[in-house]
Amino acid sequence: MVHKRAVRHAAFPRVSYGPMLQRDQERIANLNYIYNSNDVEAIQMLRMRIAPLFALVKTFKDRGLLVDSIHTSVEEQVAMFLRAVGHNQRFRVIHSTFRRSTETISRYFQQVLYVIGKLRGEIIKPASTNTPPKIKNSYRCFPYFRDCIGKIDGTHVTTKSSAHDASILADILSRPDGLQIPEGNFYLGDAEYACRPDILPPFRKTRYHLNEFSPRQRPQNAKELFNLRHSSFRVTIERAFAALKNRFNVLEQNPFHTFDTQVKWSLLAAFFTTGS
């Protein structure tokens, strides 16, 4: 009598894998295509231009943050990571492109994510503590925003948990390696933030957003005029967030990674935007 399990297995043909040499050749050809492409193709595949991509790989190698393994180069490790965060692809989808097991892809994804975190303090930092020329040279906004050095805002990223903008700000300001605002300077924030010496929000219960004003609906008082000028500068960061989400789909679509991993890539997405 034949066991039922044996019959069930016999009903499906055994998968026949190709020789490792062929898969290695396909893998090398794929990497050569990626790293020898132009900027348009590189952005479509990895969401980064070629020059910053090479610079990122070189930094990892020069500092010993990532090393070539017997079978996987640093270039491939970085490429697999960028496919995951750039297109929000599952590891089993990336497997079909890079011909690596999901375990291998997952392992290098975590390694690249970790080493990028070690560099965030060098990349994600205010460009200057001086008032931007756009404010300093504007008669509409100077001297009202004389000590403003930037804009601050929160954005919704699809995760398994969330928090209020004010709570996130309080947390990042309390960290030794968090946001440092020089004394006497401030950031522009929206109405979600409380007014404090280093954060200047708009007047509440007063027209604020640009689409609420028009040639026929001009500011009617000093508070509305202030809010209009405040919004015209702070909208820059909203556009930056929109560009960031458009570039890295993992920030906009339903997540399938753990919450800790989501937090790491949400903070580090700015790394790629700054560096590319």
C-alpha positions as a printed Julia matrix, in Angstrom:
276×3 Matrix{Float64}:
   0.0    0.0     0.0
   1.42   3.39   -1.0
   1.36   6.09    1.67
  -0.98   9.01    0.86
   1.8   11.57    1.47
   4.02   9.83   -1.08
   1.23   9.9    -3.63
   0.63  13.59   -2.98
   4.32  14.4    -3.49
   4.55  12.25   -6.59
   1.71  14.22   -8.18
   3.88  17.36   -8.39
   7.11  17.35  -10.45
  10.27  18.12   -8.52
  11.68  21.62   -9.14
  14.93  21.4   -11.08
  17.35  24.21  -10.17
  19.89  25.41  -12.69
  23.61  25.1   -11.99
  25.06  27.67   -9.6
  27.37  28.96  -12.32
  24.42  30.07  -14.43
  22.81  31.85  -11.49
  26.1   33.55  -10.67
  26.38  34.77  -14.25
  22.83  36.12  -14.15
  23.58  37.84  -10.85
  26.75  39.48  -12.16
  24.99  40.6   -15.31
  22.22  42.15  -13.22
  24.68  44.07  -11.03
  26.64  45.26  -14.06
  23.42  46.53  -15.59
  22.52  48.43  -12.39
  25.92  50.0   -11.74
  26.59  50.86  -15.39
  23.2   52.46  -15.98
  22.51  56.17  -16.32
  20.9   58.37  -13.68
  17.37  57.93  -15.04
  17.61  54.14  -14.97
  19.32  54.11  -11.57
  16.58  56.23  -10.04
  13.93  53.93  -11.51
  15.65  50.83  -10.13
  17.15  52.02   -6.82
  15.76  55.55   -6.3
  19.29  57.01   -6.3
  21.51  58.61   -8.9
  24.71  56.81   -9.91
  27.29  59.2    -8.4
  25.77  59.22   -4.86
  25.27  55.46   -5.12
  28.98  54.89   -5.82
  29.91  57.38   -3.08
  27.71  55.51   -0.59
  29.25  52.14   -1.47
  32.77  53.64   -1.27
  32.06  55.08    2.18
  30.89  51.7     3.47
  34.0   50.0     2.09
  36.56  52.61    3.14
  35.31  52.64    6.73
  34.9   48.89    6.95
  31.2   49.23    7.73
  30.32  46.62    5.1
  32.61  44.01    3.58
  32.38  41.64    0.63
  31.46  38.11    1.63
  32.48  35.02   -0.32
  29.36  35.22   -2.47
  27.89  38.73   -1.97
  29.62  42.02   -2.74
  28.93  45.3    -0.96
  27.46  46.63   -4.22
  24.89  43.84   -4.22
  24.09  44.26   -0.52
  23.34  47.95   -1.04
  21.36  47.34   -4.23
  19.09  44.78   -2.53
  18.5   47.16    0.38
  17.58  50.05   -1.91
  15.15  47.89   -3.87
  13.41  47.03   -0.61
  13.05  50.59    0.71
  12.69  52.3    -2.66
   9.86  50.14   -4.0
   8.58  48.52   -0.79
   9.24  45.12   -2.31
   9.01  41.98   -0.25
  12.11  39.85    0.02
  10.54  37.06   -2.03
  10.05  39.57   -4.88
  13.65  40.79   -4.63
  14.7   37.13   -4.76
  13.5   36.85   -8.35
  15.74  39.77   -9.38
  18.91  39.03   -7.43
  18.57  35.23   -7.24
  19.26  35.24   -3.53
  17.34  33.42   -0.8
  14.94  35.48    1.31
  17.12  34.7     4.33
  20.18  36.16    2.62
  18.28  39.25    1.51
  16.84  39.76    5.0
  20.26  39.42    6.62
  21.93  42.0     4.39
  18.93  44.31    4.61
  19.39  44.49    8.39
  23.16  44.95    8.06
  22.89  47.84    5.61
  20.14  49.46    7.67
  22.35  49.25   10.76
  25.47  50.78    9.17
  23.46  53.62    7.62
  22.25  54.42   11.11
  25.85  54.83   12.22
  26.31  57.59    9.63
  23.13  59.54   10.26
  24.79  62.03   12.59
  27.18  63.08    9.81
  24.5   63.54    7.17
  21.28  64.59    8.89
  22.11  67.91   10.51
  21.17  71.58    9.98
  23.07  73.11    7.09
  23.55  76.39    8.93
  22.55  78.27   12.06
  22.17  81.5    10.09
  18.88  82.94    8.93
  18.31  81.8     5.31
  18.78  84.5     2.64
  15.21  83.9     1.45
  14.02  85.31    4.76
  16.85  87.76    5.41
  16.47  89.42    2.01
  12.68  89.58    2.04
  11.03  92.79    3.15
   7.86  90.79    3.84
   9.52  88.48    6.36
  12.46  90.4     7.8
  12.81  91.34   10.6
   9.73  89.34   11.71
  11.5   85.98   11.24
  15.02  87.34   11.8
  16.22  84.46   14.01
  14.46  81.65   12.11
  16.93  79.03   10.88
  14.53  76.49    9.37
  11.13  74.84    9.23
   9.89  71.85   11.2
   6.89  69.62   10.63
   5.53  66.12   11.07
   4.27  63.8     8.37
   2.13  60.68    8.42
   4.05  57.51    7.59
   2.1   54.25    7.4
   3.22  52.14   10.36
   1.75  49.86   12.99
   1.83  52.65   15.55
   1.75  56.46   15.58
   2.3   59.48   17.85
   1.39  63.14   18.02
   3.77  65.7    16.47
   4.31  67.44   19.8
   5.25  64.15   21.51
   7.74  63.31   18.78
   9.3   66.77   19.04
   9.61  66.53   22.82
  11.3   63.15   22.47
  13.81  64.22   19.8
  14.72  67.38   21.73
  15.37  65.36   24.89
  17.87  63.01   23.25
  21.61  63.82   23.5
  21.98  63.06   19.78
  18.64  64.57   18.83
  17.66  67.92   17.34
  19.69  70.8    18.77
  18.28  74.31   18.32
  20.81  77.07   19.12
  19.74  79.48   21.84
  18.13  82.57   20.36
  17.09  80.78   17.15
  13.88  78.99   16.28
  12.09  76.83   13.73
   8.74  77.52   12.13
   6.14  74.9    13.06
   2.48  74.33   12.32
  -0.43  74.56   14.76
   0.28  71.04   16.08
   3.21  72.46   18.06
   2.97  74.57   21.18
   4.52  78.04   21.13
   7.92  77.96   22.84
  11.16  79.96   22.56
  12.59  77.65   19.88
   9.37  76.82   17.95
   7.15  79.49   16.4
   3.68  78.24   15.33
   1.0   80.31   13.58
  -1.96  81.98   15.29
  -4.68  79.41   15.97
  -8.3   79.79   14.82
  -7.03  82.12   12.1
  -6.74  81.53    8.35
  -3.39  79.94    7.65
  -3.04  77.67    4.61
  -2.13  79.27    1.28
  -5.26  77.96   -0.43
  -7.36  79.96    2.02
  -6.01  83.2     0.57
  -6.49  84.67   -2.9
  -6.48  88.11   -4.56
 -10.13  88.37   -3.53
  -9.5   87.04   -0.02
  -6.52  89.01    1.18
  -5.44  89.07    4.84
  -7.91  91.08    6.88
  -5.77  91.77    9.95
  -2.25  91.45   11.35
  -2.75  87.85   12.52
  -3.86  86.68    9.09
  -0.98  88.51    7.44
   1.47  86.84    9.83
  -0.05  83.42    9.15
   0.12  83.94    5.39
   3.83  84.76    5.5
   4.46  81.97    8.0
   2.74  79.44    5.72
   4.52  80.63    2.58
   7.86  79.63    4.12
   6.84  76.56    6.11
   5.2   74.92    3.07
   8.72  74.1     1.84
   9.06  71.21    4.26
   5.68  69.81    3.24
   6.9   69.68   -0.35
  10.08  67.95    0.83
   8.04  65.28    2.64
   5.94  64.74   -0.48
   9.09  64.27   -2.58
  10.51  61.88    0.03
   7.41  59.65    0.02
   7.27  59.7    -3.75
  10.87  58.52   -3.86
  10.68  55.79   -1.21
   7.43  53.87   -1.5
   8.13  52.02    1.72
   7.14  55.19    3.6
   3.73  55.45    1.99
   2.46  51.89    1.63
   1.33  49.33    4.18
   4.38  48.03    6.07
   5.3   44.38    6.46
   8.5   44.86    8.49
   8.69  45.05   12.28
   7.95  48.36   13.97
  11.6   48.81   15.06
  12.7   48.47   11.45
  10.03  50.95   10.33
  11.31  53.51   12.83
  14.87  53.12   11.59
  14.11  53.58    7.91
  11.7   56.46    8.57
  14.5   58.35   10.31
  17.12  57.35    7.76
  15.18  58.1     4.58
  16.44  61.67    4.92
  19.95  60.24    4.65
  19.33  59.21    1.05
  17.51  62.42    0.2
  20.41  64.51    1.53
  23.04  62.31   -0.07
  21.47  61.95   -3.49
